Short mmCIF file of C-alpha atoms in Angstrom, two decimals:
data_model
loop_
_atom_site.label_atom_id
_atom_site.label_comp_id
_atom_site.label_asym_id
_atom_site.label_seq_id
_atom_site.Cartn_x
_atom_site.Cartn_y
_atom_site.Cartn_z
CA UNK A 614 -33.35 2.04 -10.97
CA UNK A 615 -31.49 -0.02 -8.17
CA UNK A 616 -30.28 2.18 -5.58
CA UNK A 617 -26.54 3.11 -5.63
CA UNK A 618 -23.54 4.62 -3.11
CA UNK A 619 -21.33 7.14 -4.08
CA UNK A 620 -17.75 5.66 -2.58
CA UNK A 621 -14.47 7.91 -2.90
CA UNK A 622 -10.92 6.42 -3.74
CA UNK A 623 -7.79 8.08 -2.87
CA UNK A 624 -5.46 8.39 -6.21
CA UNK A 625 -2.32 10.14 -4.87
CA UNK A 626 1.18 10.31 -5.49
CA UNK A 627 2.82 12.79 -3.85
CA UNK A 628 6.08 11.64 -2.90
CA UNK A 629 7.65 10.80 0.44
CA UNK A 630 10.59 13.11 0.83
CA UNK A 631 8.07 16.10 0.19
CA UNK A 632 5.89 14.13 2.55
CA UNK A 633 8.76 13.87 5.36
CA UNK A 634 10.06 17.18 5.04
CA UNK A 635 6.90 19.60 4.18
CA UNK A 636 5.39 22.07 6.99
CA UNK A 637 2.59 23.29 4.68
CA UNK A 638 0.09 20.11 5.24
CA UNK A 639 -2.10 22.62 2.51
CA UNK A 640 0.96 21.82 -0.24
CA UNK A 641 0.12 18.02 -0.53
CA UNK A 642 -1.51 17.85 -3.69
CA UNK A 643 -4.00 14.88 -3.19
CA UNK A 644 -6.60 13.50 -5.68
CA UNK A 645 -9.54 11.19 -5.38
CA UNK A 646 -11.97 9.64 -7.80
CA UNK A 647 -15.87 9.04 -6.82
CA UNK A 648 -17.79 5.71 -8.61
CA UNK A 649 -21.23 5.24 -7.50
CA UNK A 650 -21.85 0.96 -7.07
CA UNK A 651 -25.17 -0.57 -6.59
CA UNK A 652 -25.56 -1.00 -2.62
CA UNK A 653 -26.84 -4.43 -3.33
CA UNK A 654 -23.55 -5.51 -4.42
CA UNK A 655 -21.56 -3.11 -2.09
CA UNK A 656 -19.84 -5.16 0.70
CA UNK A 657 -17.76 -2.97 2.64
CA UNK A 658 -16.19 0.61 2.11
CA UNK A 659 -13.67 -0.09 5.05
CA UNK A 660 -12.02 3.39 5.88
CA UNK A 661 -9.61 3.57 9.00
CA UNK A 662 -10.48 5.71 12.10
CA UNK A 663 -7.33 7.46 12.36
CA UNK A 664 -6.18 9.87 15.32
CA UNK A 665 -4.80 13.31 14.91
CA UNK A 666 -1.41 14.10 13.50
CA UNK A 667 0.83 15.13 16.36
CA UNK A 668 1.37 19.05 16.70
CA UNK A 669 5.08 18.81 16.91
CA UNK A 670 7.32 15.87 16.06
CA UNK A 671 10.55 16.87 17.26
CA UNK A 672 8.70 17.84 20.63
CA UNK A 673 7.30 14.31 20.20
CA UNK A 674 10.44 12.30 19.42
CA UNK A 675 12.30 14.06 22.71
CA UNK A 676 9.66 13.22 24.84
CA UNK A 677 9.47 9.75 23.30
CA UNK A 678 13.15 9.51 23.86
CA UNK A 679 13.12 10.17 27.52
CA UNK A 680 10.21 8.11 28.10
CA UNK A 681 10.90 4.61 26.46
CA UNK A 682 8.33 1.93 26.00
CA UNK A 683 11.06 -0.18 27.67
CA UNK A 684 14.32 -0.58 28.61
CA UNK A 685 16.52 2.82 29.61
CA UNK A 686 16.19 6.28 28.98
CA UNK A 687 17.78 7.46 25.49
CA UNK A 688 20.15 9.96 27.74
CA UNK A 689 20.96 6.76 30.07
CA UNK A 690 22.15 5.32 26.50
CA UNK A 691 24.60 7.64 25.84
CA UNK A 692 27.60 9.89 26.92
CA UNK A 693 31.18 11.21 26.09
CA UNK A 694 32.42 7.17 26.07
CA UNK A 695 29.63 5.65 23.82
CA UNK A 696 30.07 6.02 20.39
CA UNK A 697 26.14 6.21 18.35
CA UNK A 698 25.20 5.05 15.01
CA UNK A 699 21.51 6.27 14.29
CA UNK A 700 20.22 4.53 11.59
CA UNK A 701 16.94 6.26 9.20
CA UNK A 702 15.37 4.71 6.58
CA UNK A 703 16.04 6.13 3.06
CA UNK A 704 13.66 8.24 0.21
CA UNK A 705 11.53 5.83 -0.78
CA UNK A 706 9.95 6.00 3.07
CA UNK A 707 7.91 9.33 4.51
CA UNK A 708 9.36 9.12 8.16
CA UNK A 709 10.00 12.60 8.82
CA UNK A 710 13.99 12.06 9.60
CA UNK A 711 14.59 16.29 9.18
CA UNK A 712 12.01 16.98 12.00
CA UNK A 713 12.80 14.13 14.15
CA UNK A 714 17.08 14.81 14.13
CA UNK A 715 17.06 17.66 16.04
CA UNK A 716 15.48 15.64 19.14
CA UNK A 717 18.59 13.24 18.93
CA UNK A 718 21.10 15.78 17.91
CA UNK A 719 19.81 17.68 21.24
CA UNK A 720 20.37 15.06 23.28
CA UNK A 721 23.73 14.44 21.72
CA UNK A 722 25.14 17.70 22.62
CA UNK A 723 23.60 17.84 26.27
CA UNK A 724 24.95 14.26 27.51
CA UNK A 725 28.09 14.88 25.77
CA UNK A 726 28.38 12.26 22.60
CA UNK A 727 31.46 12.65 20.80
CA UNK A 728 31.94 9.78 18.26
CA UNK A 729 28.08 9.51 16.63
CA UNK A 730 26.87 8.76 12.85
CA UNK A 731 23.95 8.71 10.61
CA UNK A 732 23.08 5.70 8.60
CA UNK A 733 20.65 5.74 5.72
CA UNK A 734 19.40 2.03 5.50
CA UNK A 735 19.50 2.08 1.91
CA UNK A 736 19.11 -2.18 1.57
CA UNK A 737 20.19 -2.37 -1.91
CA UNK A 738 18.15 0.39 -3.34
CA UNK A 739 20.49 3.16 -5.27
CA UNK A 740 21.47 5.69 -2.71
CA UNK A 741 20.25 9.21 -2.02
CA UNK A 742 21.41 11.75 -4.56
CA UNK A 743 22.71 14.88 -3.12
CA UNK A 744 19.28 16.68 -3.04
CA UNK A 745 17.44 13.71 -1.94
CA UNK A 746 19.82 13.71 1.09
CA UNK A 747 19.25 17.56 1.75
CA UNK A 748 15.38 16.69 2.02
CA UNK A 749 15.73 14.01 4.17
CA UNK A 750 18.17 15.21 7.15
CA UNK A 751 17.20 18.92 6.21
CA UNK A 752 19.31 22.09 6.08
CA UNK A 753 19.57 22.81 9.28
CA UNK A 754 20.52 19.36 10.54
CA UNK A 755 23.09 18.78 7.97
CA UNK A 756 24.51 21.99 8.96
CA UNK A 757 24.74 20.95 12.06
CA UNK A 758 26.22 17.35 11.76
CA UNK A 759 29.16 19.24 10.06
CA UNK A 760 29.41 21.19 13.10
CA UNK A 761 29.82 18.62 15.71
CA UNK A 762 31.73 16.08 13.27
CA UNK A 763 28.86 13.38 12.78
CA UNK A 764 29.16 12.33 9.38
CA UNK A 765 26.82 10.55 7.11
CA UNK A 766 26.39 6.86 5.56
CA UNK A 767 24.63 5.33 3.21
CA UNK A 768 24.29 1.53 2.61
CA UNK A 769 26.20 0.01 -0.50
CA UNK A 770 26.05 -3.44 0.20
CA UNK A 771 28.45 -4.14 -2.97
CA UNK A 772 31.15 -3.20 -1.21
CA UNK A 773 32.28 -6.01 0.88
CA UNK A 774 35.38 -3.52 2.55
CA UNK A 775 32.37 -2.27 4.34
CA UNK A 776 30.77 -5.05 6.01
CA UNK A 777 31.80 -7.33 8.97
CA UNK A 778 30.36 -10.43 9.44
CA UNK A 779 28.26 -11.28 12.49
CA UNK A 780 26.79 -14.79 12.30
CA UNK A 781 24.10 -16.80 11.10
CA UNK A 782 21.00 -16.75 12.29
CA UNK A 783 18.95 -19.30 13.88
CA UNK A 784 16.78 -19.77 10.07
CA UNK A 785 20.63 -19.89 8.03
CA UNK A 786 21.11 -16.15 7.03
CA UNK A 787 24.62 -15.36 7.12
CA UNK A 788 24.75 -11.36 8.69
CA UNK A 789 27.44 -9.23 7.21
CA UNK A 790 26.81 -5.55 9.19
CA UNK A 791 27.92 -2.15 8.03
CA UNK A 792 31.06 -1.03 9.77
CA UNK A 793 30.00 2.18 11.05
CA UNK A 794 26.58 0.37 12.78
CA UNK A 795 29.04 -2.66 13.79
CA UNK A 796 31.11 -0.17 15.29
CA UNK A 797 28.70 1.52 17.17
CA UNK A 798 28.30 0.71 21.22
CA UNK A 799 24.60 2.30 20.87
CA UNK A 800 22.72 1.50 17.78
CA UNK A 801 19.26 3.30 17.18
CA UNK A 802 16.87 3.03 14.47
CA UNK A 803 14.38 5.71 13.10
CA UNK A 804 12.18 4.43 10.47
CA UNK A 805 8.26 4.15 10.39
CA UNK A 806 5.88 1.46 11.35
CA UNK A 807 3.68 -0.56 9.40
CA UNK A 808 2.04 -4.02 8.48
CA UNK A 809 3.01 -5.26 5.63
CA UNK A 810 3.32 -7.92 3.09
CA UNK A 811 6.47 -8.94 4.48
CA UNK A 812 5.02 -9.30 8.37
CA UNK A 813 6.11 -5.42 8.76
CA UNK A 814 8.20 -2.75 8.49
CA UNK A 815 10.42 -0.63 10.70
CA UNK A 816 12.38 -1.53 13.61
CA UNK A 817 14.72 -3.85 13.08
CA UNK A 818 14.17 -3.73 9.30
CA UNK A 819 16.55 -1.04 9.45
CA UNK A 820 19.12 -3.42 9.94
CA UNK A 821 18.34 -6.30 7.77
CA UNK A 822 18.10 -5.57 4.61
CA UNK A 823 18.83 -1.51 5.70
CA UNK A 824 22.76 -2.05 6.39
CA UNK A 825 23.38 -5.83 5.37
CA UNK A 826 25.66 -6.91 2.78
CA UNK A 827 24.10 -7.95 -0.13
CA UNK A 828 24.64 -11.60 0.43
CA UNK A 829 22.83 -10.69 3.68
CA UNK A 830 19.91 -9.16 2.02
CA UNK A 831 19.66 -12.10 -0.89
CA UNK A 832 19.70 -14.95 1.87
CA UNK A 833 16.52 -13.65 3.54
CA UNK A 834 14.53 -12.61 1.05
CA UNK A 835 15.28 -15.54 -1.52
CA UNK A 836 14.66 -18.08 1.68
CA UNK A 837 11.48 -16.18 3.17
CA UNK A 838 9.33 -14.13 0.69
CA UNK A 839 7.80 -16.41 -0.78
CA UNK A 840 6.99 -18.77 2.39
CA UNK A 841 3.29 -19.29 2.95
CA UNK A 842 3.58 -17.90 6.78
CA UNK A 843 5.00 -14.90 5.21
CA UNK A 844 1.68 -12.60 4.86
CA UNK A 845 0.55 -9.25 5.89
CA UNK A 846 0.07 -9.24 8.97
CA UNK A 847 2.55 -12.12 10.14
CA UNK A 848 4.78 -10.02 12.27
CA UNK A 849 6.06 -13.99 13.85
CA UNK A 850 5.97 -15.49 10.28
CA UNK A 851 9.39 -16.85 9.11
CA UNK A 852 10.75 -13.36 7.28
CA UNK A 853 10.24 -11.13 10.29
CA UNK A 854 11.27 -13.48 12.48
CA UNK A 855 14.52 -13.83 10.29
CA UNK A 856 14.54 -9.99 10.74
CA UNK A 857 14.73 -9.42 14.07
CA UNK A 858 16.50 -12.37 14.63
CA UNK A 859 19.43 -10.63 12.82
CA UNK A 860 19.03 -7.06 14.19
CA UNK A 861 19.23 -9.10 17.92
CA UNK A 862 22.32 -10.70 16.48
CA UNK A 863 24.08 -7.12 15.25
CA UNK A 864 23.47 -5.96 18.74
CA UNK A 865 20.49 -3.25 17.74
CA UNK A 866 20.09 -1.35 21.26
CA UNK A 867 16.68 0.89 20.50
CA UNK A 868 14.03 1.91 17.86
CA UNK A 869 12.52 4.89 17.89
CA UNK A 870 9.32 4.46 15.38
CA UNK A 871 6.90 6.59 13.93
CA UNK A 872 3.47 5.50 12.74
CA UNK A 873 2.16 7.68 9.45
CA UNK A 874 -1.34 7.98 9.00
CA UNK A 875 -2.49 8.36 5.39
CA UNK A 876 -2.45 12.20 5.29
CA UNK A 877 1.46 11.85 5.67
CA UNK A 878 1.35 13.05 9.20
CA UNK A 879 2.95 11.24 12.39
CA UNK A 880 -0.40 10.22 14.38
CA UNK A 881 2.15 8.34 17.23
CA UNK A 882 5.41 7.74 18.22
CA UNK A 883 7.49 5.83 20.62
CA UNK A 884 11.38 4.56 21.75
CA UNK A 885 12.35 1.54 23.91
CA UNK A 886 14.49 -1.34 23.43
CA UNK A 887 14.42 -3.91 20.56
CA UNK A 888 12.05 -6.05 19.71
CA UNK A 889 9.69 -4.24 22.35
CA UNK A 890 9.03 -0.67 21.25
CA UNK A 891 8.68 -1.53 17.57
CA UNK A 892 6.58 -4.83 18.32
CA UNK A 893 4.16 -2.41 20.89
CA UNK A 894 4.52 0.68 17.86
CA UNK A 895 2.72 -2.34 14.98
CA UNK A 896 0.32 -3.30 17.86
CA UNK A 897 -0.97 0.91 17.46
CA UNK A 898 -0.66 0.47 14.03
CA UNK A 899 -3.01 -3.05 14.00
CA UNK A 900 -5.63 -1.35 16.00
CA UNK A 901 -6.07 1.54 13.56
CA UNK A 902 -5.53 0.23 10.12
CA UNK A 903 -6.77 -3.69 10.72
CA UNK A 904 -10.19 -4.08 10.20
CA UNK A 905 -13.11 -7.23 10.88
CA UNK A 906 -13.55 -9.52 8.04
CA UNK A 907 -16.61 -8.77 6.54
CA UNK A 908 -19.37 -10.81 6.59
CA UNK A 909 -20.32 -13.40 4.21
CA UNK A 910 -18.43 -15.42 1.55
CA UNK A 911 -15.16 -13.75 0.17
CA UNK A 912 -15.98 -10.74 -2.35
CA UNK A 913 -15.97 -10.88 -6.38
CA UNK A 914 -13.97 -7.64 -6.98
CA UNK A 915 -11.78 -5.42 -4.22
CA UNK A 916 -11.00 -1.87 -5.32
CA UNK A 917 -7.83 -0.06 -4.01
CA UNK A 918 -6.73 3.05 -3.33
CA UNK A 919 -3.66 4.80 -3.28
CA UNK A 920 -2.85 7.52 -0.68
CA UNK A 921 0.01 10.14 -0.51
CA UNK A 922 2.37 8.39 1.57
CA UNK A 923 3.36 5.57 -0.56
CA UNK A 924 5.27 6.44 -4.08
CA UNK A 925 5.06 7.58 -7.17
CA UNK A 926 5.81 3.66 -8.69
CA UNK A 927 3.61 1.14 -8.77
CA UNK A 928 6.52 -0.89 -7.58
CA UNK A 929 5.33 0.94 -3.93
CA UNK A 930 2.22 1.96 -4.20
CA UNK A 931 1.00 -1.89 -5.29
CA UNK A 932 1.53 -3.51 -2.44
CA UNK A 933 -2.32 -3.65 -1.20
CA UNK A 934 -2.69 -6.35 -4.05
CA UNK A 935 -1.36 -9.28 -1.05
CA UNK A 936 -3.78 -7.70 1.47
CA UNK A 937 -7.05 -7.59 -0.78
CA UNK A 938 -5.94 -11.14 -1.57
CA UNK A 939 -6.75 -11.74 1.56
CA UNK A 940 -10.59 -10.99 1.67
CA UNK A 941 -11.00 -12.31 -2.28
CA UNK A 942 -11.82 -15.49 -3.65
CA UNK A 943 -9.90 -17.32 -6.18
CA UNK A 944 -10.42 -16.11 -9.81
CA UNK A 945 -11.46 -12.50 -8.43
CA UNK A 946 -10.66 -9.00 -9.29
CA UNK A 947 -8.69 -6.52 -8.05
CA UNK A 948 -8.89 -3.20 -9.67
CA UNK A 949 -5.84 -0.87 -8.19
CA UNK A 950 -6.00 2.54 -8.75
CA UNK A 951 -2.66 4.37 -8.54
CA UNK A 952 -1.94 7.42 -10.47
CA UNK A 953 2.04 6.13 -10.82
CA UNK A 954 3.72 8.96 -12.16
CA UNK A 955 7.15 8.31 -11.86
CA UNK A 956 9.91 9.66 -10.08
CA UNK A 957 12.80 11.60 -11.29
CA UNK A 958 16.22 10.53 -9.92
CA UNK A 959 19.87 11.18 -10.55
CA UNK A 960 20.20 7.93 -12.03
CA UNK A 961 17.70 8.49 -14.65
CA UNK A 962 13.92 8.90 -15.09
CA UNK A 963 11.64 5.89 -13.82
CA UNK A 964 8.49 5.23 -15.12
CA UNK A 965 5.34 4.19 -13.39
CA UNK A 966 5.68 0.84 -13.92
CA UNK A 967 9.13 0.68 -13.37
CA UNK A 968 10.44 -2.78 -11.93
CA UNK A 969 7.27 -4.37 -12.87
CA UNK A 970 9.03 -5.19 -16.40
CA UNK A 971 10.69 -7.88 -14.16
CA UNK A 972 7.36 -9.75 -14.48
CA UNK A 973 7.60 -9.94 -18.07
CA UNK A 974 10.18 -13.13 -18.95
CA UNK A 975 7.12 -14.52 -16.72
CA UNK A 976 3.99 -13.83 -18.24
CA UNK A 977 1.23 -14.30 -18.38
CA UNK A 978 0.67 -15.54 -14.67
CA UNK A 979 0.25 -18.98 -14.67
CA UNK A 980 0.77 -21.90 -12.10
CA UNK A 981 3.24 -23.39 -14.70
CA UNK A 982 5.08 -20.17 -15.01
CA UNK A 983 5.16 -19.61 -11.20
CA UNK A 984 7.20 -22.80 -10.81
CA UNK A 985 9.71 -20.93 -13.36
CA UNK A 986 9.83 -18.32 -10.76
CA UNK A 987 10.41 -20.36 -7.92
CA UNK A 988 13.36 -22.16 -10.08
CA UNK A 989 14.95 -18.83 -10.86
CA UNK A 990 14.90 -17.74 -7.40
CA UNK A 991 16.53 -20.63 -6.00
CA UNK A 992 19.26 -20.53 -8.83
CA UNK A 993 19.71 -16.53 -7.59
CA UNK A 994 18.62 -15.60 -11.63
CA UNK A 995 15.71 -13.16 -9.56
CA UNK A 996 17.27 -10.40 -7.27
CA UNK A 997 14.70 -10.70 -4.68
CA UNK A 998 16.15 -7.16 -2.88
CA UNK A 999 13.24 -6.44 -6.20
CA UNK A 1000 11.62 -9.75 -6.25
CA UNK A 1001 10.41 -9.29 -2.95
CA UNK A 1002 7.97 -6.99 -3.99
CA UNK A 1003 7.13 -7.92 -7.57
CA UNK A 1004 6.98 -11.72 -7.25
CA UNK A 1005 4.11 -11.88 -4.46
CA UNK A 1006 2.24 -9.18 -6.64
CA UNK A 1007 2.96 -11.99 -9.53
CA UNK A 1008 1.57 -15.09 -7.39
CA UNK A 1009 -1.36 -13.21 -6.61
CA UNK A 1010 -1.66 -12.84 -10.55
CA UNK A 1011 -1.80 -15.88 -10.94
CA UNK A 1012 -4.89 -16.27 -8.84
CA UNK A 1013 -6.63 -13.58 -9.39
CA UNK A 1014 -6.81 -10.55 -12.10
CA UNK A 1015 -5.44 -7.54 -11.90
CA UNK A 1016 -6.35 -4.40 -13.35
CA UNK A 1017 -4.30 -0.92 -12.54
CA UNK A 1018 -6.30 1.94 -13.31
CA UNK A 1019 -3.54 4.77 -13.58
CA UNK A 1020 -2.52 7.86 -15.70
CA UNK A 1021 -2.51 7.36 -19.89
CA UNK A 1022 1.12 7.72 -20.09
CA UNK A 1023 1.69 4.10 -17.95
CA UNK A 1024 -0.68 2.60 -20.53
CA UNK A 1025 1.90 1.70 -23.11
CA UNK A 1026 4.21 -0.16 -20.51
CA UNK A 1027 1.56 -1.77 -18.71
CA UNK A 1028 0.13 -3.22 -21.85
CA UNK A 1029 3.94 -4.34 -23.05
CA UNK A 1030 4.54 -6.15 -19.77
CA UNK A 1031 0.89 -7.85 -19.92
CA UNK A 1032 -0.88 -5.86 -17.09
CA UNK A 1033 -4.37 -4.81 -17.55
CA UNK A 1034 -4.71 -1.08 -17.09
CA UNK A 1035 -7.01 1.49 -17.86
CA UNK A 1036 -7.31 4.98 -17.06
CA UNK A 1037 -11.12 5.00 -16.42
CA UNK A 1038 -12.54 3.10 -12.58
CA UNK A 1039 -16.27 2.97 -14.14
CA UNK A 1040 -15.28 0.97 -17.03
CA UNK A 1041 -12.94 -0.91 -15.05
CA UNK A 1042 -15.56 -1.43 -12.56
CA UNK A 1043 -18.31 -2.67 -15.59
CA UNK A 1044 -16.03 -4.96 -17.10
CA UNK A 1045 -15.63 -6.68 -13.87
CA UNK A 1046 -19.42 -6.95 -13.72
CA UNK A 1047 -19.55 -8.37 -17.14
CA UNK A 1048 -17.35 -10.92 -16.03
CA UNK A 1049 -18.09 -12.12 -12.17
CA UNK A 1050 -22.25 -11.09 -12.88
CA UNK A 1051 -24.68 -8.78 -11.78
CA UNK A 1052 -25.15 -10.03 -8.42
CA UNK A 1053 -20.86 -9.80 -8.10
CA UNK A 1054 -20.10 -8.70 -4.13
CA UNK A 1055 -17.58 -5.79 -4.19
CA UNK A 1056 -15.31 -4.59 -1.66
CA UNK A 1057 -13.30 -0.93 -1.00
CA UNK A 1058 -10.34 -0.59 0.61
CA UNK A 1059 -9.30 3.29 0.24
CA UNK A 1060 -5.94 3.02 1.37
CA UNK A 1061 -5.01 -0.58 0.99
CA UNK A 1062 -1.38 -0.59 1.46
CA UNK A 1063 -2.35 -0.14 5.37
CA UNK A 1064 -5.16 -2.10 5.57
CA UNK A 1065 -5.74 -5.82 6.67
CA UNK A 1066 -8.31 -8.40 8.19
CA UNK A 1067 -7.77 -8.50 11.71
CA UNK A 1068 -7.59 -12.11 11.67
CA UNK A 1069 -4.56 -12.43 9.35
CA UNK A 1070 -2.48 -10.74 12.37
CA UNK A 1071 0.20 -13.24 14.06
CA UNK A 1072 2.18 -11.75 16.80
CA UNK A 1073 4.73 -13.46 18.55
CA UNK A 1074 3.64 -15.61 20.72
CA UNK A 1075 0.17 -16.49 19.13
#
């Protein structure tokens, strides 16, 4: 009997606002499956070495604040005749925003800010219900808002009343800003850090497509998404770029980011002036979670995992498909397994696969019915604000096959939209045997969503 190594996968699902706002680390629920492969065909099992979670993140975020990467202190920002828009990211993200508002809110009082706001950069996803909005700024902080008159925003970018328009940038995207960020002499961001398939997220993301119009929002992503140069990784490629670009354009003063290691906890922090802090926050982020291309020719079959700071979608949790593509040949596997439960919201109840059924006037995955995509994009019949996220998962469809090993009840709607799913990893793993051969190389990345090959990384500059 050929010798064998027991790997573990991460199969989470825990959702973000829990994550974000939770004190009880012991009350994330988190679930793994083990698969023993054959160590001759065992590649990699590339697993991150990730630092502690810091003790105390509001201690954290006003230390950060008064100690910027770059550029002035947060309290030489500020005062009774500056007016402050702070700008979080919304539910569908785990930065703790109730834990890291009291820092700000501190510093508000103490340097005397009277005309201040909070901005959820919604893009154009729906906006926070009532109780996701309670778990996101907390109690305590909401109570307090109401106390010193800072009210709260959320991004609609349908209505054009709200926006202002601030340019074009150098790439063509015309930049309609909120009113209550355009308004704002000090503009500060609070979202979380990450590579991405996009180039990255945070920093100025929370401007464009956060609290753009949705002409804004449609301009970049139809233009960039789908660009070659656009990859995990490419922080310079032309979508970032087009990002920051913009938030330089609307005038973003500061980001103050948070990097979230896979437990859900905030493992650094930092503040300083835009691009600087956030660009110096994705270089922390690179070092832990980007990893040396292995060895050898590109591998047969990847499996994913899915850890508790993505989603409960697929839509979220899927996004490791573009970096496995990345250390895959052509015609490979990728076998992504993501619990997907769904997520309860007051607009409704939303499947696992949710948004994925976007793929389906598209399948199956074919070079011919890629072009179709890339027609309906430019004629604006795909919403990228959705496309972003479901079309690259498509392309890499097209080159390689994908099968979701989730819960039973996503089995139906996976197999109506033409995904292959299963809810078992050891028969997932033996039919991709059966099909690549014995001698098939295999690679595991446990938390894929984070992870990429080192060399994919383009920073500005490079």
């Amino acid at each position: 009997m050929s010798k064998t190594e027991r790997v573990t996968i991460p199969f989470e699902s825990l959702d973000p606002l829990t994550i974000g706002s939770c004190d009880d680390p012991s009350m994330v629920y988190r679930e793994q499956i083990e698969i023993d492969i054959p160590s001759d065909n065992l590649v990699a099992v590339i697993e991150p070495d990730e630092p502690a979670s810091l003790p105390n993140v509001t201690e954290a975020a006003a230390q950060a604040l008064e100690n910027p990467q770059s550029g002035p202190r947060f309290s030489e920002m500020i005062g009774p005749d500056k007016s402050l828009a702070i700008i979080i990211d919304n539910q569908f993200r785990p930065t703790p925003a109730s834990k890291i508002l009291p820092a700000i809110f501190d510093a508000i009082e103490k340097h005397g800010v009277k005309d201040a706001r909070v901005v959820c950069a919604n893009g154009k996803v729906f906006t926070m219900s009532e109780s996701d909005t309670e778990k996101k700024l907390g109690k305590e902080n909401m109570a307090r808002m109401e106390r010193l008159g800072i009210p709260f925003f959320q991004n609609e970018p349908r209505e054009e009343d709200m926006y202002v328009f601030k340019g074009v940038t150098s790439r063509g995207t015309p930049v309609w800003l909120h009113k209550e960020v355009a308004n704002s002499d000090v503009k500060l961001s609070v979202g979380q850090t990450q590579s991405n398939h996009w180039g990255a997220g945070g920093g100025g993301k929370l401007i464009l497509p956060g609290v753009v119009s949705d002409e804004t929002i449609e301009s970049n992503h139809c233009a960039f998404v789908m660009s070659p140069d656009t990859h995990y990784g490419s922080y310079a490629g032309p979508m970032r770029a087009d990002i920051d670009d913009a938030a330089t354009m609307c005038e973003l003063t500061a980001t103050l980011n948070s990097v979230i290691n896979t437990r859900g906890g905030v493992s650094y922090m930092n503040f300083g002036r835009h691009p600087d802090a956030h660009l110096e926050s994705l270089k922390i982020f690179n070092d832990i979670y980007a990893y040396e291309r292995p060895a050898g020719p590109l591998a047969d079959i990847a499996i994913c995992g899915v850890f508790a700071p993505t989603d409960h979608l697929f839509f979220h949790t899927g996004w490791g498909c573009m970096s496995s593509d990345l250390v895959l040949k052509d015609g490979a596997t990728i076998i992504y397994c993501s619990p997907s439960p769904g997520v309860n919201t007051h607009l409704g109840n939303f499947p696992g696969l949710a948004l994925m059924d976007l793929m389906k006037p598209y399948m199956p995955p074919t070079p011919e019915n890629m072009e179709r995509v890339y027609r309906d994009i430019h004629a604006r019949k795909i919403e990228m604000w959705a496309g972003c996220i479901w079309v690259p998962i498509y392309e890499v469809m097209t080159r390689k096959k994908l099968h979701v090993v989730t819960l039973e009840e996503n089995l139906e709607m996976a197999a109506d939209i033409g995904i292959e799913a299963s809810t078992s990893l050891e028969s997932a793993l033996a039919d991709a045997f059966t099909e690549h051969g014995k001698d098939a190389k295999v690679v595991v990345l446990p938390y894929a969503r984070y992870q990429m090959p080192r060399d994919a990384i383009v920073m500005p500059g490079h």
